[in-house]
mmCIF file of C-alpha atoms and ligand atoms in Angstrom:
data_model
loop_
_atom_site.group_PDB
_atom_site.id
_atom_site.type_symbol
_atom_site.label_atom_id
_atom_site.label_comp_id
_atom_site.label_asym_id
_atom_site.label_seq_id
_atom_site.Cartn_x
_atom_site.Cartn_y
_atom_site.Cartn_z
ATOM 1 C CA UNK A 1 0.000 0.000 0.000
ATOM 2 C CA UNK A 2 1.589 3.208 -1.186
ATOM 3 C CA UNK A 3 1.212 6.317 0.921
ATOM 4 C CA UNK A 4 1.437 8.656 -2.069
ATOM 5 C CA UNK A 5 -0.891 8.858 -5.054
ATOM 6 C CA UNK A 6 -0.431 11.166 -8.058
ATOM 7 C CA UNK A 7 -2.652 14.213 -8.629
ATOM 8 C CA UNK A 8 -3.776 15.357 -12.068
ATOM 9 C CA UNK A 9 -1.023 16.987 -14.140
ATOM 10 C CA UNK A 10 -0.934 20.793 -14.046
ATOM 11 C CA UNK A 11 -2.373 21.190 -17.545
ATOM 12 C CA UNK A 12 -5.758 19.940 -16.325
ATOM 13 C CA UNK A 13 -6.097 23.220 -14.460
ATOM 14 C CA UNK A 14 -4.954 25.578 -17.217
ATOM 15 C CA UNK A 15 -5.536 24.058 -20.640
ATOM 16 C CA UNK A 16 -8.498 25.689 -22.441
ATOM 17 C CA UNK A 17 -9.078 22.400 -24.281
ATOM 18 C CA UNK A 18 -9.533 20.544 -20.984
ATOM 19 C CA UNK A 19 -11.859 23.287 -19.758
ATOM 20 C CA UNK A 20 -13.901 23.092 -22.978
ATOM 21 C CA UNK A 21 -14.177 19.317 -22.607
ATOM 22 C CA UNK A 22 -15.312 19.750 -19.004
ATOM 23 C CA UNK A 23 -17.973 22.235 -20.033
ATOM 24 C CA UNK A 24 -19.239 19.855 -22.676
ATOM 25 C CA UNK A 25 -19.039 16.580 -20.776
ATOM 26 C CA UNK A 26 -19.486 17.616 -17.183
ATOM 27 C CA UNK A 27 -21.417 20.865 -16.781
ATOM 28 C CA UNK A 28 -23.612 20.512 -19.885
ATOM 29 C CA UNK A 29 -24.407 16.861 -19.168
ATOM 30 C CA UNK A 30 -25.008 16.688 -15.438
ATOM 31 C CA UNK A 31 -27.583 18.230 -13.102
ATOM 32 C CA UNK A 32 -26.394 21.722 -12.193
ATOM 33 C CA UNK A 33 -27.653 23.584 -9.120
ATOM 34 C CA UNK A 34 -28.613 26.903 -10.704
ATOM 35 C CA UNK A 35 -30.574 29.210 -8.368
ATOM 36 C CA UNK A 36 -32.308 29.279 -4.975
ATOM 37 C CA UNK A 37 -36.060 28.809 -5.443
ATOM 38 C CA UNK A 38 -36.823 31.868 -3.313
ATOM 39 C CA UNK A 39 -34.749 34.009 -5.710
ATOM 40 C CA UNK A 40 -37.539 33.409 -8.199
ATOM 41 C CA UNK A 41 -40.350 33.208 -5.664
ATOM 42 C CA UNK A 42 -43.005 34.931 -7.787
ATOM 43 C CA UNK A 43 -44.119 34.135 -11.328
ATOM 44 C CA UNK A 44 -42.003 36.103 -13.808
ATOM 45 C CA UNK A 45 -39.033 36.606 -11.490
ATOM 46 C CA UNK A 46 -35.938 35.343 -13.212
ATOM 47 C CA UNK A 47 -32.213 34.812 -12.975
ATOM 48 C CA UNK A 48 -29.717 34.123 -15.728
ATOM 49 C CA UNK A 49 -26.846 31.789 -14.943
ATOM 50 C CA UNK A 50 -23.926 30.389 -16.874
ATOM 51 C CA UNK A 51 -24.043 26.617 -17.250
ATOM 52 C CA UNK A 52 -21.155 25.284 -19.309
ATOM 53 C CA UNK A 53 -20.982 27.454 -22.413
ATOM 54 C CA UNK A 54 -24.622 28.525 -22.238
ATOM 55 C CA UNK A 55 -26.536 31.301 -20.542
ATOM 56 C CA UNK A 56 -29.640 29.775 -18.974
ATOM 57 C CA UNK A 57 -32.751 31.736 -18.062
ATOM 58 C CA UNK A 58 -34.470 30.352 -14.945
ATOM 59 C CA UNK A 59 -37.938 31.582 -14.041
ATOM 60 C CA UNK A 60 -41.281 30.534 -12.572
ATOM 61 C CA UNK A 61 -44.504 30.204 -14.546
ATOM 62 C CA UNK A 62 -47.962 31.268 -13.408
ATOM 63 C CA UNK A 63 -48.559 27.755 -12.064
ATOM 64 C CA UNK A 64 -45.610 28.197 -9.709
ATOM 65 C CA UNK A 65 -43.353 25.726 -11.516
ATOM 66 C CA UNK A 66 -39.698 26.453 -12.139
ATOM 67 C CA UNK A 67 -38.873 26.736 -15.844
ATOM 68 C CA UNK A 68 -35.520 27.026 -17.573
ATOM 69 C CA UNK A 69 -34.643 28.026 -21.138
ATOM 70 C CA UNK A 70 -31.580 28.830 -23.169
ATOM 71 C CA UNK A 71 -31.320 32.612 -22.945
ATOM 72 C CA UNK A 72 -31.394 33.071 -26.714
ATOM 73 C CA UNK A 73 -34.065 34.676 -28.879
ATOM 74 C CA UNK A 74 -35.165 32.248 -31.577
ATOM 75 C CA UNK A 75 -35.486 35.016 -34.189
ATOM 76 C CA UNK A 76 -31.935 36.171 -34.851
ATOM 77 C CA UNK A 77 -30.240 35.058 -31.674
ATOM 78 C CA UNK A 78 -30.106 38.140 -29.480
ATOM 79 C CA UNK A 79 -29.591 37.412 -25.818
ATOM 80 C CA UNK A 80 -33.090 37.563 -24.387
ATOM 81 C CA UNK A 81 -32.333 38.740 -20.825
ATOM 82 C CA UNK A 82 -29.180 40.772 -20.358
ATOM 83 C CA UNK A 83 -29.522 41.177 -16.589
ATOM 84 C CA UNK A 84 -28.467 38.611 -14.008
ATOM 85 C CA UNK A 85 -31.825 38.938 -12.317
ATOM 86 C CA UNK A 86 -35.093 40.730 -12.726
ATOM 87 C CA UNK A 87 -38.816 40.309 -13.152
ATOM 88 C CA UNK A 88 -41.282 40.412 -16.017
ATOM 89 C CA UNK A 89 -45.059 40.566 -15.815
ATOM 90 C CA UNK A 90 -46.145 37.987 -18.306
ATOM 91 C CA UNK A 91 -43.649 37.848 -21.141
ATOM 92 C CA UNK A 92 -39.967 38.060 -21.956
ATOM 93 C CA UNK A 93 -39.682 40.569 -24.761
ATOM 94 C CA UNK A 94 -36.594 40.613 -26.941
ATOM 95 C CA UNK A 95 -35.179 44.121 -27.181
ATOM 96 C CA UNK A 96 -34.120 43.624 -30.816
ATOM 97 C CA UNK A 97 -37.318 43.038 -32.854
ATOM 98 C CA UNK A 98 -39.736 42.558 -29.962
ATOM 99 C CA UNK A 99 -40.515 38.855 -30.214
ATOM 100 C CA UNK A 100 -42.227 37.977 -26.935
ATOM 101 C CA UNK A 101 -42.274 34.671 -25.067
ATOM 102 C CA UNK A 102 -44.516 33.676 -22.174
ATOM 103 C CA UNK A 103 -43.312 32.152 -18.893
ATOM 104 C CA UNK A 104 -43.531 28.676 -20.431
ATOM 105 C CA UNK A 105 -41.325 29.783 -23.317
ATOM 106 C CA UNK A 106 -44.045 29.925 -25.977
ATOM 107 C CA UNK A 107 -43.728 32.564 -28.653
ATOM 108 C CA UNK A 108 -46.815 34.704 -28.043
ATOM 109 C CA UNK A 109 -46.230 37.906 -29.952
ATOM 110 C CA UNK A 110 -44.064 39.377 -32.661
ATOM 111 C CA UNK A 111 -44.537 42.409 -34.919
ATOM 112 C CA UNK A 112 -46.562 41.342 -37.972
ATOM 113 C CA UNK A 113 -47.018 37.850 -36.577
ATOM 114 C CA UNK A 114 -50.479 37.499 -38.132
ATOM 115 C CA UNK A 115 -49.028 38.150 -41.575
ATOM 116 C CA UNK A 116 -46.624 35.195 -41.167
ATOM 117 C CA UNK A 117 -48.884 32.143 -40.922
ATOM 118 C CA UNK A 118 -45.951 29.815 -41.434
ATOM 119 C CA UNK A 119 -44.232 31.079 -38.281
ATOM 120 C CA UNK A 120 -45.009 28.233 -35.905
ATOM 121 C CA UNK A 121 -45.237 29.573 -32.348
ATOM 122 C CA UNK A 122 -44.392 26.244 -30.790
ATOM 123 C CA UNK A 123 -41.471 25.541 -33.086
ATOM 124 C CA UNK A 124 -40.030 28.993 -32.379
ATOM 125 C CA UNK A 125 -40.563 28.960 -28.648
ATOM 126 C CA UNK A 126 -37.580 29.258 -26.330
ATOM 127 C CA UNK A 127 -35.389 26.174 -26.148
ATOM 128 C CA UNK A 128 -36.345 24.435 -22.905
ATOM 129 C CA UNK A 129 -33.828 23.128 -20.403
ATOM 130 C CA UNK A 130 -34.736 20.376 -17.907
ATOM 131 C CA UNK A 131 -35.455 21.880 -14.497
ATOM 132 C CA UNK A 132 -36.549 20.540 -11.139
ATOM 133 C CA UNK A 133 -36.579 21.785 -7.566
ATOM 134 C CA UNK A 134 -34.918 19.976 -4.697
ATOM 135 C CA UNK A 135 -33.681 21.277 -1.341
ATOM 136 C CA UNK A 136 -35.229 24.616 -2.307
ATOM 137 C CA UNK A 137 -32.934 25.006 -5.324
ATOM 138 C CA UNK A 138 -33.663 24.834 -9.035
ATOM 139 C CA UNK A 139 -31.428 22.233 -10.632
ATOM 140 C CA UNK A 140 -31.108 22.322 -14.416
ATOM 141 C CA UNK A 141 -29.701 19.910 -16.969
ATOM 142 C CA UNK A 142 -28.744 20.892 -20.507
ATOM 143 C CA UNK A 143 -28.611 17.307 -21.708
ATOM 144 C CA UNK A 144 -31.607 16.113 -23.712
ATOM 145 C CA UNK A 145 -31.458 12.886 -21.727
ATOM 146 C CA UNK A 146 -30.491 13.900 -18.178
ATOM 147 C CA UNK A 147 -28.851 11.375 -15.892
ATOM 148 C CA UNK A 148 -30.977 9.981 -13.066
ATOM 149 C CA UNK A 149 -31.368 12.697 -10.434
ATOM 150 C CA UNK A 150 -31.811 10.010 -7.765
ATOM 151 C CA UNK A 151 -28.604 8.251 -8.719
ATOM 152 C CA UNK A 152 -26.386 11.276 -9.245
ATOM 153 C CA UNK A 153 -27.445 14.239 -7.073
ATOM 154 C CA UNK A 154 -29.338 12.394 -4.352
ATOM 155 C CA UNK A 155 -26.965 9.453 -4.663
ATOM 156 C CA UNK A 156 -24.044 11.679 -3.631
ATOM 157 C CA UNK A 157 -25.900 12.574 -0.422
ATOM 158 C CA UNK A 158 -26.752 8.951 0.303
ATOM 159 C CA UNK A 159 -23.184 7.860 -0.340
ATOM 160 C CA UNK A 160 -21.913 10.425 2.104
ATOM 161 C CA UNK A 161 -24.600 10.468 4.817
ATOM 162 C CA UNK A 162 -25.779 6.878 4.594
ATOM 163 C CA UNK A 163 -29.375 7.760 3.673
ATOM 164 C CA UNK A 164 -31.581 10.622 2.432
ATOM 165 C CA UNK A 165 -33.675 10.722 5.598
ATOM 166 C CA UNK A 166 -30.858 12.276 7.610
ATOM 167 C CA UNK A 167 -30.623 15.089 5.050
ATOM 168 C CA UNK A 168 -34.398 15.585 4.943
ATOM 169 C CA UNK A 169 -34.453 16.289 8.689
ATOM 170 C CA UNK A 170 -32.780 19.647 8.000
ATOM 171 C CA UNK A 171 -35.806 20.673 5.883
ATOM 172 C CA UNK A 172 -33.529 22.689 3.601
ATOM 173 C CA UNK A 173 -36.363 23.545 1.202
ATOM 174 C CA UNK A 174 -38.164 25.381 4.013
ATOM 175 C CA UNK A 175 -35.180 27.366 5.280
ATOM 176 C CA UNK A 176 -34.724 31.040 4.414
ATOM 177 C CA UNK A 177 -31.756 32.829 2.978
ATOM 178 C CA UNK A 178 -30.054 34.694 5.818
ATOM 179 C CA UNK A 179 -26.993 35.784 3.928
ATOM 180 C CA UNK A 180 -25.402 35.293 0.515
ATOM 181 C CA UNK A 181 -21.815 36.048 -0.392
ATOM 182 C CA UNK A 182 -20.380 35.801 -3.886
ATOM 183 C CA UNK A 183 -16.690 35.041 -4.230
ATOM 184 C CA UNK A 184 -14.872 35.627 -7.491
ATOM 185 C CA UNK A 185 -12.064 33.088 -7.209
ATOM 186 C CA UNK A 186 -9.056 33.201 -9.539
ATOM 187 C CA UNK A 187 -8.643 29.436 -9.568
ATOM 188 C CA UNK A 188 -9.775 26.382 -11.475
ATOM 189 C CA UNK A 189 -12.995 24.816 -10.162
ATOM 190 C CA UNK A 190 -11.227 21.503 -9.464
ATOM 191 C CA UNK A 191 -8.792 23.134 -7.037
ATOM 192 C CA UNK A 192 -11.817 24.345 -5.081
ATOM 193 C CA UNK A 193 -13.422 20.877 -5.043
ATOM 194 C CA UNK A 194 -10.194 19.139 -4.076
ATOM 195 C CA UNK A 195 -9.630 21.635 -1.297
ATOM 196 C CA UNK A 196 -13.155 21.152 -0.002
ATOM 197 C CA UNK A 197 -12.700 17.386 0.037
ATOM 198 C CA UNK A 198 -9.667 17.329 2.318
ATOM 199 C CA UNK A 199 -8.822 18.653 5.751
ATOM 200 C CA UNK A 200 -5.072 18.139 5.695
ATOM 201 C CA UNK A 201 -4.913 21.950 5.460
ATOM 202 C CA UNK A 202 -7.364 22.626 8.303
ATOM 203 C CA UNK A 203 -4.807 22.925 11.083
ATOM 204 C CA UNK A 204 -2.674 25.296 8.990
ATOM 205 C CA UNK A 205 -5.198 27.727 7.567
ATOM 206 C CA UNK A 206 -8.467 27.383 9.539
ATOM 207 C CA UNK A 207 -7.795 28.319 13.203
ATOM 208 C CA UNK A 208 -11.433 29.317 13.856
ATOM 209 C CA UNK A 209 -12.841 26.131 12.308
ATOM 210 C CA UNK A 210 -10.432 23.893 14.205
ATOM 211 C CA UNK A 211 -11.354 25.714 17.415
ATOM 212 C CA UNK A 212 -14.986 24.694 16.864
ATOM 213 C CA UNK A 213 -14.222 21.236 15.430
ATOM 214 C CA UNK A 214 -11.003 20.102 17.171
ATOM 215 C CA UNK A 215 -10.928 16.743 15.384
ATOM 216 C CA UNK A 216 -10.194 18.637 12.137
ATOM 217 C CA UNK A 217 -6.715 19.311 13.513
ATOM 218 C CA UNK A 218 -5.985 15.664 12.769
ATOM 219 C CA UNK A 219 -6.300 16.327 9.048
ATOM 220 C CA UNK A 220 -9.168 13.947 8.326
ATOM 221 C CA UNK A 221 -12.127 15.672 6.685
ATOM 222 C CA UNK A 222 -15.718 15.177 7.730
ATOM 223 C CA UNK A 223 -16.113 13.604 4.292
ATOM 224 C CA UNK A 224 -13.645 10.845 4.971
ATOM 225 C CA UNK A 225 -15.952 8.336 6.663
ATOM 226 C CA UNK A 226 -19.516 7.495 5.594
ATOM 227 C CA UNK A 227 -22.066 9.036 7.929
ATOM 228 C CA UNK A 228 -19.479 10.758 10.074
ATOM 229 C CA UNK A 229 -19.974 14.305 11.272
ATOM 230 C CA UNK A 230 -17.236 16.220 13.040
ATOM 231 C CA UNK A 231 -18.185 16.891 16.653
ATOM 232 C CA UNK A 232 -18.137 20.331 18.275
ATOM 233 C CA UNK A 233 -15.372 20.636 20.857
ATOM 234 C CA UNK A 234 -16.089 20.730 24.599
ATOM 235 C CA UNK A 235 -17.334 24.168 25.611
ATOM 236 C CA UNK A 236 -18.344 25.042 22.039
ATOM 237 C CA UNK A 237 -21.924 26.287 22.041
ATOM 238 C CA UNK A 238 -22.540 26.794 18.354
ATOM 239 C CA UNK A 239 -21.078 26.830 14.849
ATOM 240 C CA UNK A 240 -19.945 30.443 15.112
ATOM 241 C CA UNK A 241 -16.671 32.296 14.632
ATOM 242 C CA UNK A 242 -15.907 32.287 18.387
ATOM 243 C CA UNK A 243 -17.737 29.098 19.361
ATOM 244 C CA UNK A 244 -20.469 31.129 21.098
ATOM 245 C CA UNK A 245 -24.144 30.251 20.848
ATOM 246 C CA UNK A 246 -25.779 30.097 17.440
ATOM 247 C CA UNK A 247 -29.449 30.701 16.650
ATOM 248 C CA UNK A 248 -32.530 28.458 16.965
ATOM 249 C CA UNK A 249 -31.775 24.825 16.217
ATOM 250 C CA UNK A 250 -33.637 23.161 13.363
ATOM 251 C CA UNK A 251 -36.361 21.059 14.966
ATOM 252 C CA UNK A 252 -36.474 17.368 14.221
ATOM 253 C CA UNK A 253 -32.763 16.688 13.917
ATOM 254 C CA UNK A 254 -31.632 13.329 15.252
ATOM 255 C CA UNK A 255 -29.515 12.983 18.376
ATOM 256 C CA UNK A 256 -26.449 12.145 16.282
ATOM 257 C CA UNK A 257 -26.912 15.352 14.265
ATOM 258 C CA UNK A 258 -26.752 17.635 17.288
ATOM 259 C CA UNK A 259 -23.404 19.369 17.891
ATOM 260 C CA UNK A 260 -22.015 18.046 14.640
ATOM 261 C CA UNK A 261 -20.918 19.305 11.248
ATOM 262 C CA UNK A 262 -21.592 17.213 8.140
ATOM 263 C CA UNK A 263 -20.290 18.016 4.670
ATOM 264 C CA UNK A 264 -21.298 16.631 1.290
ATOM 265 C CA UNK A 265 -19.831 17.232 -2.166
ATOM 266 C CA UNK A 266 -22.407 16.883 -4.912
ATOM 267 C CA UNK A 267 -20.497 16.684 -8.159
ATOM 268 C CA UNK A 268 -19.810 18.721 -10.115
ATOM 269 C CA UNK A 269 -20.446 22.060 -8.354
ATOM 270 C CA UNK A 270 -22.227 21.892 -4.993
ATOM 271 C CA UNK A 271 -20.963 21.737 -1.416
ATOM 272 C CA UNK A 272 -23.440 21.187 1.349
ATOM 273 C CA UNK A 273 -22.577 21.954 4.978
ATOM 274 C CA UNK A 274 -24.980 20.914 7.720
ATOM 275 C CA UNK A 275 -24.906 22.152 11.314
ATOM 276 C CA UNK A 276 -27.698 22.121 13.927
ATOM 277 C CA UNK A 277 -28.926 25.689 13.380
ATOM 278 C CA UNK A 278 -28.144 26.362 9.734
ATOM 279 C CA UNK A 279 -27.136 25.006 6.364
ATOM 280 C CA UNK A 280 -24.470 26.479 4.103
ATOM 281 C CA UNK A 281 -24.690 25.674 0.420
ATOM 282 C CA UNK A 282 -21.977 26.564 -2.104
ATOM 283 C CA UNK A 283 -22.631 26.658 -5.838
ATOM 284 C CA UNK A 284 -19.708 27.019 -8.200
ATOM 285 C CA UNK A 285 -19.936 28.617 -11.624
ATOM 286 C CA UNK A 286 -16.759 27.832 -13.567
ATOM 287 C CA UNK A 287 -16.216 30.748 -15.965
ATOM 288 C CA UNK A 288 -12.692 30.092 -17.257
ATOM 289 C CA UNK A 289 -9.862 27.620 -16.599
ATOM 290 C CA UNK A 290 -8.555 30.009 -13.946
ATOM 291 C CA UNK A 291 -11.751 31.644 -12.743
ATOM 292 C CA UNK A 292 -14.702 30.334 -10.734
ATOM 293 C CA UNK A 293 -17.501 32.323 -9.161
ATOM 294 C CA UNK A 294 -18.762 30.740 -5.932
ATOM 295 C CA UNK A 295 -22.138 31.757 -4.597
ATOM 296 C CA UNK A 296 -22.504 30.765 -0.959
ATOM 297 C CA UNK A 297 -25.871 30.775 0.842
ATOM 298 C CA UNK A 298 -26.392 30.698 4.609
ATOM 299 C CA UNK A 299 -29.854 29.248 5.303
ATOM 300 C CA UNK A 300 -31.725 29.487 8.609
ATOM 301 C CA UNK A 301 -35.174 28.807 9.997
ATOM 302 C CA UNK A 302 -37.594 31.336 8.444
ATOM 303 C CA UNK A 303 -38.442 32.861 11.844
ATOM 304 C CA UNK A 304 -34.757 33.456 12.576
ATOM 305 C CA UNK A 305 -34.411 35.477 9.382
ATOM 306 C CA UNK A 306 -37.801 37.187 9.715
ATOM 307 C CA UNK A 307 -37.097 38.286 13.300
ATOM 308 C CA UNK A 308 -33.809 39.813 12.229
ATOM 309 C CA UNK A 309 -31.554 37.780 14.552
ATOM 310 C CA UNK A 310 -27.922 38.845 14.484
ATOM 311 C CA UNK A 311 -26.231 36.357 12.157
ATOM 312 C CA UNK A 312 -22.825 38.033 12.163
ATOM 313 C CA UNK A 313 -20.917 35.459 14.216
ATOM 314 C CA UNK A 314 -22.667 32.608 12.503
ATOM 315 C CA UNK A 315 -21.893 33.825 8.977
ATOM 316 C CA UNK A 316 -18.395 34.947 9.820
ATOM 317 C CA UNK A 317 -17.120 31.470 10.643
ATOM 318 C CA UNK A 318 -17.632 30.006 7.194
ATOM 319 C CA UNK A 319 -16.982 33.292 5.435
ATOM 320 C CA UNK A 320 -13.506 33.181 6.971
ATOM 321 C CA UNK A 321 -13.153 29.508 6.052
ATOM 322 C CA UNK A 322 -14.145 30.353 2.478
ATOM 323 C CA UNK A 323 -11.646 33.198 2.231
ATOM 324 C CA UNK A 324 -8.894 31.042 3.710
ATOM 325 C CA UNK A 325 -9.706 28.226 1.291
ATOM 326 C CA UNK A 326 -10.013 30.387 -1.811
ATOM 327 C CA UNK A 327 -6.788 32.197 -1.035
ATOM 328 C CA UNK A 328 -5.050 28.812 -0.874
ATOM 329 C CA UNK A 329 -6.607 27.796 -4.204
ATOM 330 C CA UNK A 330 -5.502 31.092 -5.759
ATOM 331 C CA UNK A 331 -1.995 30.454 -4.475
ATOM 332 C CA UNK A 332 -1.954 27.105 -6.291
ATOM 333 C CA UNK A 333 -3.410 28.296 -9.595
ATOM 334 C CA UNK A 334 -0.279 30.031 -10.996
ATOM 335 C CA UNK A 335 1.817 26.945 -10.206
ATOM 336 C CA UNK A 336 -0.447 24.769 -12.342
ATOM 337 C CA UNK A 337 1.324 26.122 -15.439
ATOM 338 C CA UNK A 338 4.810 25.814 -13.938
ATOM 339 C CA UNK A 339 7.122 23.127 -15.287
ATOM 340 C CA UNK A 340 7.545 22.107 -11.646
ATOM 341 C CA UNK A 341 3.956 20.868 -11.718
ATOM 342 C CA UNK A 342 3.815 19.492 -15.272
ATOM 343 C CA UNK A 343 3.528 15.958 -13.854
ATOM 344 C CA UNK A 344 1.349 17.098 -10.975
ATOM 345 C CA UNK A 345 1.908 16.615 -7.262
ATOM 346 C CA UNK A 346 0.981 13.955 -4.727
ATOM 347 C CA UNK A 347 -1.898 13.021 -2.452
ATOM 348 C CA UNK A 348 -1.051 11.894 1.081
ATOM 349 C CA UNK A 349 -3.262 9.250 2.784
ATOM 350 C CA UNK A 350 -5.759 11.746 4.254
ATOM 351 C CA UNK A 351 -6.243 13.043 0.696
ATOM 352 C CA UNK A 352 -6.497 9.681 -1.058
ATOM 353 C CA UNK A 353 -10.253 10.012 -1.640
ATOM 354 C CA UNK A 354 -9.461 12.931 -3.984
ATOM 355 C CA UNK A 355 -8.027 10.328 -6.374
ATOM 356 C CA UNK A 356 -11.580 9.008 -6.784
ATOM 357 C CA UNK A 357 -12.656 12.467 -7.954
ATOM 358 C CA UNK A 358 -9.772 12.496 -10.462
ATOM 359 C CA UNK A 359 -10.715 9.054 -11.773
ATOM 360 C CA UNK A 360 -14.308 10.144 -12.117
ATOM 361 C CA UNK A 361 -13.269 13.251 -14.056
ATOM 362 C CA UNK A 362 -10.902 11.383 -16.383
ATOM 363 C CA UNK A 363 -13.669 8.903 -17.042
ATOM 364 C CA UNK A 364 -16.085 11.637 -18.044
ATOM 365 C CA UNK A 365 -13.553 13.318 -20.319
ATOM 366 C CA UNK A 366 -12.504 10.066 -22.004
HETATM 367 S S1 FES B 401 -33.417 38.748 -32.318
HETATM 368 FE FE1 FES B 401 -34.984 38.747 -30.839
HETATM 369 S S2 FES B 401 -36.637 39.607 -31.863
HETATM 370 FE FE2 FES B 401 -35.111 39.588 -33.338
HETATM 371 FE FE1 FE2 B 402 -10.636 24.399 3.999
#
């Protein structure tokens, strides 16, 4: 049994051809966690997000269902919605020649439409993208034949936590957004995933996190063992920057979920962090080989958010962790194109599970 395993070679983190292949075979094929459902709470509210090489328009129809479309006008291809978010009453109207589409993507109006009987309104509707809601998020898939949601997205949670029931106890779909922070990270998305998967770095760069979760000082991540959650240290009252009390605990958690932190990686772009009084969900949007936007949501019980509880200490813990992590990733990115890293580096035993991620990626790109 060797104690060292190879990483991916540096070019995987810099080569535009690798990035293009990832967009095509990973992000445009798999389920992608696009937006929080409450961001598009009302019919006609929308957000546009980048998924692989496409801009995707995510909205809600009058029946309350999430809908997603390619953000491209079917007339001459103008981008339909230029803003990252907004709201329309009943239709999306292209600013070029005023073709208008309803919230289900049907072409409903265009100048001189009646004089063009051969212009089929169904045929020239917006190109739909598969969409479904889970955990209070809208997940989209650009593939015409999406992979099984149960096997891929939910399967990742089962693999990590042992079952779906333990995740359902957090009632993530009913939580409210307490805080959102967007990080523009100058690093390849895989560096961010790999970093999230291991805790060998915890003792070095995360003093506040290790204070709350002393077992992290040992270098073994909460993701290392199935069903394992890292336990709060003695005297720690909550998952906060100073270990002081948090806010109201989510009712219905099991005994073994109290005073513990669980983490799940849902490939390819979601990190889920579960603690007794809140849930932190990261979504990555890879924009370039060396640039990834990470949108991080802190979710609490609705009454906690509605009553305006002070979330500062609660949010600050993982905000610091994020900044510490992303700074480390940004420190690695330039080295990915160095000849010193042409053959990659090594994974020590507490990082060996990252090799599974590399195998999975190579498999998808093959
Ligand atoms: S390109 Fe949209 S209406 Fe012409
Ligand atoms: Fe970290």
